[in-house]
CSV table of C-alpha atoms in Angstrom, one decimal:
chain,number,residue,atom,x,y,z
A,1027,UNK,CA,-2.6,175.0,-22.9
A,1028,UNK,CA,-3.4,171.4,-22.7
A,1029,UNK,CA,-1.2,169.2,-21.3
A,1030,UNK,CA,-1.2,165.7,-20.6
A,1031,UNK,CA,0.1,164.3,-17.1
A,1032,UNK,CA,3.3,161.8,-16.9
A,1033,UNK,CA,0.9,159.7,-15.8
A,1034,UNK,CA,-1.5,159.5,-18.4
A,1035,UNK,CA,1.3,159.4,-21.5
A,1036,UNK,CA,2.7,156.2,-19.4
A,1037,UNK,CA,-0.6,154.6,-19.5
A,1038,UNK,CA,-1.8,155.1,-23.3
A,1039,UNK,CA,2.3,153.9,-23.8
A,1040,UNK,CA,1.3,151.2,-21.9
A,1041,UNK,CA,-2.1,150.7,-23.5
A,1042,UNK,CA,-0.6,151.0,-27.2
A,1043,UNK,CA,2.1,147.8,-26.4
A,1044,UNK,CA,-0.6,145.8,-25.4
A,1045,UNK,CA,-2.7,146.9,-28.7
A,1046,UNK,CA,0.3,145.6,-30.8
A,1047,UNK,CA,0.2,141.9,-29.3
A,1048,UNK,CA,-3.3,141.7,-30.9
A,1049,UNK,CA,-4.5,139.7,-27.9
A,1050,UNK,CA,-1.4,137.0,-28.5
A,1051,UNK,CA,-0.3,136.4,-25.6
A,1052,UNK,CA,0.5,138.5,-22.0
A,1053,UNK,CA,3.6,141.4,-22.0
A,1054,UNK,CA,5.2,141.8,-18.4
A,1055,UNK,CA,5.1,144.9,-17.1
A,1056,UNK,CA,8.5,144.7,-16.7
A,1057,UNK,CA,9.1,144.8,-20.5
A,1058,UNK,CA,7.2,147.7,-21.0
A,1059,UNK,CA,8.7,149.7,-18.4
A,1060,UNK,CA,12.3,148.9,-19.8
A,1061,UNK,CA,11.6,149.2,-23.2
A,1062,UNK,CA,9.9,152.7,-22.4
A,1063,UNK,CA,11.8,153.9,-19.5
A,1064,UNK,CA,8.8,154.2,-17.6
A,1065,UNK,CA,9.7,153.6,-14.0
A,1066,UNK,CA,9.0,150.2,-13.3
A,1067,UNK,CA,6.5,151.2,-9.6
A,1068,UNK,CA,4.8,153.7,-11.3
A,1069,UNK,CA,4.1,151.3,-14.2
A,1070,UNK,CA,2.4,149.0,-11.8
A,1071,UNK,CA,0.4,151.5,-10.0
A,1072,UNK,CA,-0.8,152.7,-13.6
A,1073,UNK,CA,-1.3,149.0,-14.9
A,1074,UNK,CA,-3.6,148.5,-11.5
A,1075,UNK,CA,-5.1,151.6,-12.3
A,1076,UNK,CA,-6.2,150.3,-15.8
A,1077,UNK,CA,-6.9,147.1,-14.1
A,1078,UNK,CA,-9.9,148.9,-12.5
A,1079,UNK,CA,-11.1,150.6,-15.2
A,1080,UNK,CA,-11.9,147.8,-17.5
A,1081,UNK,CA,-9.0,148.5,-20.0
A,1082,UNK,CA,-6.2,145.9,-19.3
A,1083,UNK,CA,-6.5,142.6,-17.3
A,1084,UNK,CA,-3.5,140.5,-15.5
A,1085,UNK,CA,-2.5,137.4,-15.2
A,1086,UNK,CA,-0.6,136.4,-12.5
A,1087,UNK,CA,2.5,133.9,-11.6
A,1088,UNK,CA,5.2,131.9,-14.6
A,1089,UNK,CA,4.2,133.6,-17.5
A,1090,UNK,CA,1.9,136.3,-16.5
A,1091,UNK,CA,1.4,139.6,-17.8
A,1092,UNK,CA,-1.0,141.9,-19.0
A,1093,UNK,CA,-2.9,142.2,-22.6
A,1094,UNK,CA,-6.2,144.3,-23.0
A,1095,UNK,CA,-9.5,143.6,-21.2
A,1096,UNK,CA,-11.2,144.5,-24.5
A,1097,UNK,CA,-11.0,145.1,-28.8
A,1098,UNK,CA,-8.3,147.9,-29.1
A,1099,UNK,CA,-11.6,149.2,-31.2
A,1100,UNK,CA,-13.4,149.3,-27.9
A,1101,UNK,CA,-10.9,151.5,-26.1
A,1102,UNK,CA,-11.0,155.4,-26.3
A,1103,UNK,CA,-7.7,157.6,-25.5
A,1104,UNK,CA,-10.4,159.2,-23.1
A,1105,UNK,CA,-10.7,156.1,-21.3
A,1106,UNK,CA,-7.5,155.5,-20.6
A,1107,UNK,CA,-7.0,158.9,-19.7
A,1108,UNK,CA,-9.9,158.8,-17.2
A,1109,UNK,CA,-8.6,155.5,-15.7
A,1110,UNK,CA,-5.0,156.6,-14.9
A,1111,UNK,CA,-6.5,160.5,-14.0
A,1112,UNK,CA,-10.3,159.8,-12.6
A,1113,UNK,CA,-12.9,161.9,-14.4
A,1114,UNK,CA,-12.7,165.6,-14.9
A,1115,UNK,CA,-14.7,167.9,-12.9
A,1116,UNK,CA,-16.5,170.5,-14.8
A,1117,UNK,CA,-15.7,174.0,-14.2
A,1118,UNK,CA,-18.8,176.7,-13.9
A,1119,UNK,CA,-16.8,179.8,-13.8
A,1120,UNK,CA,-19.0,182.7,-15.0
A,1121,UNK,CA,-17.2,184.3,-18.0
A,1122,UNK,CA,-17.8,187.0,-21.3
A,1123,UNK,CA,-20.2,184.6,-24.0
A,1124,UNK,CA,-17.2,185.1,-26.3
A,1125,UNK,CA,-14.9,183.6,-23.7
A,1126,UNK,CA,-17.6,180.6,-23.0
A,1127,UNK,CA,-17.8,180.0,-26.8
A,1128,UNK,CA,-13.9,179.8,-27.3
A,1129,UNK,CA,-13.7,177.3,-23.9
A,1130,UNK,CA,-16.4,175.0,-25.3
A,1131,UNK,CA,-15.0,175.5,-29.0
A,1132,UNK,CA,-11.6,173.8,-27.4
A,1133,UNK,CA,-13.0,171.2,-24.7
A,1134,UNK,CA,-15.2,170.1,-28.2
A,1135,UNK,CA,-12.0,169.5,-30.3
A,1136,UNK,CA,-10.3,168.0,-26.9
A,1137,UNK,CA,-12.8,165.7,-26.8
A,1138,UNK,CA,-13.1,164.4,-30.2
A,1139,UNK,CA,-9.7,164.1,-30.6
A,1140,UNK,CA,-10.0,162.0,-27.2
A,1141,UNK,CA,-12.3,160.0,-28.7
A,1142,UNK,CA,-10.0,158.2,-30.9
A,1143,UNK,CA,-9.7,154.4,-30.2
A,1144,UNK,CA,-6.4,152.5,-29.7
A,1145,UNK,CA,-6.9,151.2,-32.9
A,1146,UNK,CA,-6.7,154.0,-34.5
A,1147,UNK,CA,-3.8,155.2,-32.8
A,1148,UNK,CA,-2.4,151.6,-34.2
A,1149,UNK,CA,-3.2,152.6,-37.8
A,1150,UNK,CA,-1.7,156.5,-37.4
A,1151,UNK,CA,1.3,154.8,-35.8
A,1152,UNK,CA,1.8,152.2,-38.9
A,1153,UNK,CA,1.0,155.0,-41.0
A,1154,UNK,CA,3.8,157.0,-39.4
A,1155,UNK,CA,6.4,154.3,-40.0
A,1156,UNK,CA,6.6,153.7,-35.8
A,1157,UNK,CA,7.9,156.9,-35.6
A,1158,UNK,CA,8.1,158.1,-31.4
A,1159,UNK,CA,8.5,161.5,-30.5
A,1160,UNK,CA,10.3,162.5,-27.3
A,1161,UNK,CA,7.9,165.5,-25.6
């Protein structure tokens, strides 16, 4: 089964607070890790993590904070993912043809589900009336 990491739900949470602001203005990481119980070291270390990657940016001293390095548009759920978790390494297992052809059937529908921008996580989650789901 696929499973996301603690890691990587923390950082598409993360990711998703900074897509509401709407580039208005910087949100402190400690905000984020109250208002989410995320734990407040871990946050940072994820934040640098995006930091890297391209997806947020920070802004340090009075008033600092983060906000996204780019157009919630711009940003995949597979970026974010592969920020937090690095990139995943393709396994070559030999396996039955009707065992490769179920594996690549699910990585396909991983992926383009993956491939869904922050934005459009933005307009599910209005759709959804804000609802958040405990997993």
């Amino acid at each position: 089964m696929f499973k996301l990491s603690a890691r990587a739900i923390y950082a598409a949470t993360a990711v998703l607070v900074l897509a509401r602001q709407g580039g208005e203005g910087l949100v402190q990481a400690q905000k984020i890790s109250a208002d989410h119980q995320i734990p407040p070291k871990y946050l940072e270390q994820i934040l640098a993590a995006l930091a890297r990657g391209g997806i947020v940016r920070s802004a340090r001293g009075a008033g600092g904070g983060y906000a996204l390095a780019r157009p919630a548009t711009e940003i995949t759920l597979e970026a974010v993912i592969i920020a937090v978790e690095g990139t995943p390494i393709p396994t070559s297992i030999e396996m039955p043809a009707v065992l490769a052809e179920i594996v690549l059937r699910a990585q396909t529908e991983v992926s383009r589900i993956l491939a869904h921008s922050i934005a459009e996580l933005l307009a599910d989650e209005e759709a959804y009336g804000g609802v958040s789901y405990c997993i």
